[in-house]
Coordinates of C-alpha atoms in Angstrom, one line a residue:
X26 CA 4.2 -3.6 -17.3
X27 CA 3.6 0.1 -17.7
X28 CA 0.6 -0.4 -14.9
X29 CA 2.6 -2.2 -12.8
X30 CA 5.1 0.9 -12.8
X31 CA 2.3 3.1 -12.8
X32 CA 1.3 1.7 -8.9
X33 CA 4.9 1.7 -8.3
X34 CA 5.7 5.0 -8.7
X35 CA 2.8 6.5 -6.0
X36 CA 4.0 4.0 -3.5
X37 CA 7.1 5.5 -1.0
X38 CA 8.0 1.8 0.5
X39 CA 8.5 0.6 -3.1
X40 CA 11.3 3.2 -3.8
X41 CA 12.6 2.5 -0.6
X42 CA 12.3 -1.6 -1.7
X43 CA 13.9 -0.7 -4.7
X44 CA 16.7 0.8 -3.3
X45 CA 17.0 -2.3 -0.6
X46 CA 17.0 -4.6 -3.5
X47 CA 19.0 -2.7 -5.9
X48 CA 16.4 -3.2 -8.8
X49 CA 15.2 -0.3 -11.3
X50 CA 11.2 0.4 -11.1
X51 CA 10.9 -1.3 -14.1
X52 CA 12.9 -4.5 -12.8
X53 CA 10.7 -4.5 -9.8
X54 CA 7.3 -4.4 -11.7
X55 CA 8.4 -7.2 -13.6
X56 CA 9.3 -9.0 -11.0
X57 CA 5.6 -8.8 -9.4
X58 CA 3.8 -9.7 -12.3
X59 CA 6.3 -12.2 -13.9
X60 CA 4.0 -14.8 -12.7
X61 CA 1.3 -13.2 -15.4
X62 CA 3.3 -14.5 -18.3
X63 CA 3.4 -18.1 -17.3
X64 CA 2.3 -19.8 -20.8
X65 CA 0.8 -23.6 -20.3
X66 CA 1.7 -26.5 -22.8
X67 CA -0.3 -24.8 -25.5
X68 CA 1.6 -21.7 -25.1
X69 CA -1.6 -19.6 -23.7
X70 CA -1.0 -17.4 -20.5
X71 CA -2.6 -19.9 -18.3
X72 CA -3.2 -17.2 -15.7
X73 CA -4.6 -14.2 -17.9
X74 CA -7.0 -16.5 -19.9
X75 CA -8.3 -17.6 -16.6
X76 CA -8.8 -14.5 -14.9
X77 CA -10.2 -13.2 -18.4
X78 CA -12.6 -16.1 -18.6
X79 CA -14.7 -15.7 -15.8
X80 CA -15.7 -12.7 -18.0
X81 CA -18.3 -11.9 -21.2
X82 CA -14.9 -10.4 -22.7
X83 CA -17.1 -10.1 -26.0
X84 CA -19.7 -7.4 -24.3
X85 CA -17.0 -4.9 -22.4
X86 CA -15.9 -1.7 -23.9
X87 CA -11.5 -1.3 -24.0
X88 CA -11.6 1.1 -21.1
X89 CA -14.0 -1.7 -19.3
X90 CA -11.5 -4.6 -20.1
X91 CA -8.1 -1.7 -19.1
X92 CA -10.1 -1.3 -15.5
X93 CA -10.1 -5.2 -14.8
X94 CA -6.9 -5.7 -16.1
X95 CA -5.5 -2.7 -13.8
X96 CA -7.4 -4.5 -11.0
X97 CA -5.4 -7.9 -11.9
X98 CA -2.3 -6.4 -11.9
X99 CA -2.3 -3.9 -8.9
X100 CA -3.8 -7.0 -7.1
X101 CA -0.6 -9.1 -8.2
X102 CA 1.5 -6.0 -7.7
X103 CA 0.6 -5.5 -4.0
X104 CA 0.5 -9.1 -3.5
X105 CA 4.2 -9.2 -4.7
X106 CA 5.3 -6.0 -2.6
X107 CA 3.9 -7.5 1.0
X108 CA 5.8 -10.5 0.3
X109 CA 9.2 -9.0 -0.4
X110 CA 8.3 -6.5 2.4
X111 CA 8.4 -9.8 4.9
X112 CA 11.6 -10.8 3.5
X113 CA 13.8 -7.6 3.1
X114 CA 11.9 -5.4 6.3
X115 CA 11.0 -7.6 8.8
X116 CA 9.9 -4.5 10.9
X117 CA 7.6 -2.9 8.2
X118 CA 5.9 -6.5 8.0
X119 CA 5.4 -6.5 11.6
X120 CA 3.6 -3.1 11.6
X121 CA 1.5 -4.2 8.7
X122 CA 0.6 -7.2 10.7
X123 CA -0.2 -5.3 13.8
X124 CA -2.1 -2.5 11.8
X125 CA -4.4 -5.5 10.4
X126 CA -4.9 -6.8 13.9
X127 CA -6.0 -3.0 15.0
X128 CA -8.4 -2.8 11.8
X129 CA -10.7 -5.5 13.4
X130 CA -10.1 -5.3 16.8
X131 CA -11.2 -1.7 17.3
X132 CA -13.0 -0.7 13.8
X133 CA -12.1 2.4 13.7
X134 CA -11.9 1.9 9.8
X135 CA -13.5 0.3 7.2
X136 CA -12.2 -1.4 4.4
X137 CA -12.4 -0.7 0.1
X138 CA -11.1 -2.4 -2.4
X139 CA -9.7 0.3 -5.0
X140 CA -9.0 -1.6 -8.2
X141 CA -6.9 -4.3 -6.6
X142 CA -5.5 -2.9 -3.5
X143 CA -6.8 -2.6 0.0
X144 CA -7.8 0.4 1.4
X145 CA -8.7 2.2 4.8
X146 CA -11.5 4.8 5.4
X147 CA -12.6 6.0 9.3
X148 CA -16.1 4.9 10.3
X149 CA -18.7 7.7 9.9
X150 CA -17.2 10.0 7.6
X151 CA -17.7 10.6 4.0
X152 CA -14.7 9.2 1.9
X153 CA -14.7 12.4 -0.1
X154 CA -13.6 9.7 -3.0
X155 CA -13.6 12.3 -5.8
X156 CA -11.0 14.5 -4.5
X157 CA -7.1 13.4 -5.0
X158 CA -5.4 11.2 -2.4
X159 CA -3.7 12.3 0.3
X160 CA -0.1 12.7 -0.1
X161 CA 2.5 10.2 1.9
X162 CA 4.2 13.0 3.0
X163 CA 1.2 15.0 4.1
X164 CA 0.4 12.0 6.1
X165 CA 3.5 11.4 7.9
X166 CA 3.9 15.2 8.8
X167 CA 0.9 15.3 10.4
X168 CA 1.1 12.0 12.5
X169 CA 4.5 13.3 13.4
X170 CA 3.1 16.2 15.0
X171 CA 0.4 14.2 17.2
X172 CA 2.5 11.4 18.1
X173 CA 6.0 10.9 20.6
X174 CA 6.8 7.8 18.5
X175 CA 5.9 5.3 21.8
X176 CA 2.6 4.6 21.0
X177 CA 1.4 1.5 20.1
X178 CA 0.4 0.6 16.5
X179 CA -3.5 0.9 17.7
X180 CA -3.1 4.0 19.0
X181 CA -1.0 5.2 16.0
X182 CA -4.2 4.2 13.5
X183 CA -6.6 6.2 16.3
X184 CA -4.7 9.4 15.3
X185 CA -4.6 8.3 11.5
X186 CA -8.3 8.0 11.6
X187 CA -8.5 11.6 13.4
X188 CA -6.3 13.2 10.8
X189 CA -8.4 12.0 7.8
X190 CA -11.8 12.9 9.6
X191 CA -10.5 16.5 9.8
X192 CA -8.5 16.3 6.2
X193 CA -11.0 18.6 3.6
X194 CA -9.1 18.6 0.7
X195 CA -8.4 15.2 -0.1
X196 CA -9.7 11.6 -0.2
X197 CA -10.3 9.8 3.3
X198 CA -9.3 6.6 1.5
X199 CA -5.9 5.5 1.8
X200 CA -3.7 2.4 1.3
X201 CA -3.3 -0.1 4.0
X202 CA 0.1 -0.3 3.3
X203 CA 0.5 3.5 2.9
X204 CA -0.8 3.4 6.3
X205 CA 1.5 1.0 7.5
X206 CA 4.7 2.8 6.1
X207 CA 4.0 5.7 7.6
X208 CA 3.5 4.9 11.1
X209 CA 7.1 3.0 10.5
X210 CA 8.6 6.2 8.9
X211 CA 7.0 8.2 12.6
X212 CA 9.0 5.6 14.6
X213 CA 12.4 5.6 13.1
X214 CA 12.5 9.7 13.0
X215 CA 11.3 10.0 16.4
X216 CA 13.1 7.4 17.8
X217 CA 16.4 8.3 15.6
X218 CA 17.6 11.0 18.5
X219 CA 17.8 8.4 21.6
X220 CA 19.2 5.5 19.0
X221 CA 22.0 8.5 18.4
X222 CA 22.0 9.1 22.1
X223 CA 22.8 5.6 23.2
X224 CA 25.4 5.5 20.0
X225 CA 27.3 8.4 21.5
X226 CA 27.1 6.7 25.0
X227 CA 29.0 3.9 23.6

């Protein structure tokens, strides 16, 4: 559970979920992983011992078995947060979807797997791995000052892949969905002022 709400808590669309859903971070990591503690008829957790088994459990060190177990459960985490996503944001899962679509259409990016969850990089850049992520926020700021908000989702990952090529400080590696919810955080601020426009109209 505490891994669970470790993910959680770096992840800006999961507050935002939370709040949506009305659930405590703790409630909502449970809810991902629930499916973990499914036991079989012989009261084993049928879905640990088979994930575990396809392992030589007996030769890892802890902190070897903690790393695959972290890669189970952000894996089940982020599987769990897309699919509430599609059913309580039906915008935010279109943006995903399109963002996807623009990952293999124009590679601009390539694609990691960091210990469970799918992540972006821009082609022909070093991923500068070993220096912290990238905040949200950092993110977002800077795609707000490069975009009007009436771009299409393509052209919002071009400038995304621009703004990490020239970031220095940080890791070029970012979340898909981190991606995602920050291109849908540029199009509600920027748009906010004509939606406010055309209330005032009315």
């Amino acid at each position: 559970l505490s891994l669970a709400m470790e993910l959680l808590s770096r992840k800006w669309g999961a507050r935002k979920l939370q709040e949506h859903l009305g659930l405590s971070e703790e409630d909502l990591a449970y809810d991902c992983i629930a499916d973990l503690f499914s036991r079989d008829d012989a009261g084993r957790f049928e879905q640990l011992s088979a994930y575990f088994a396809s392992m030589v459990v007996d030769n890892l060190q802890a902190e070897e078995l903690l790393i695959a177990l972290r890669r189970l459960v952000y894996s089940r985490v982020n599987h769990a947060l897309f699919r509430l996503y599609q059913d309580s944001d039906p915008a935010f899962s279109r943006i995903l979807r399109n963002v996807k679509i623009a990952l293999d259409a124009l590679k601009q990016f390539e694609e990691r797997d960091r210990f469970g969850e799918t992540c972006i990089v821009p082609v022909l850049c070093e991923t500068n791995e070993h220096l912290p992520p990238v905040e949200q926020s950092t993110l977002e700021s800077a795609l707000l000052g490069e975009s009007t908000g009436s771009e299409s989702v393509p052209v919002m990952m071009g400038k995304i892949a621009v703004i990490l090529r020239e970031e220095e400080g940080c890791s070029r590696l970012v979340p898909i969905m981190t991606a995602a919810s920050v291109i849908k955080s540029v199009y509600e601020i920027k748009n906010r002022p004509r939606l406010v426009s055309h209330e005032e109209r009315d």
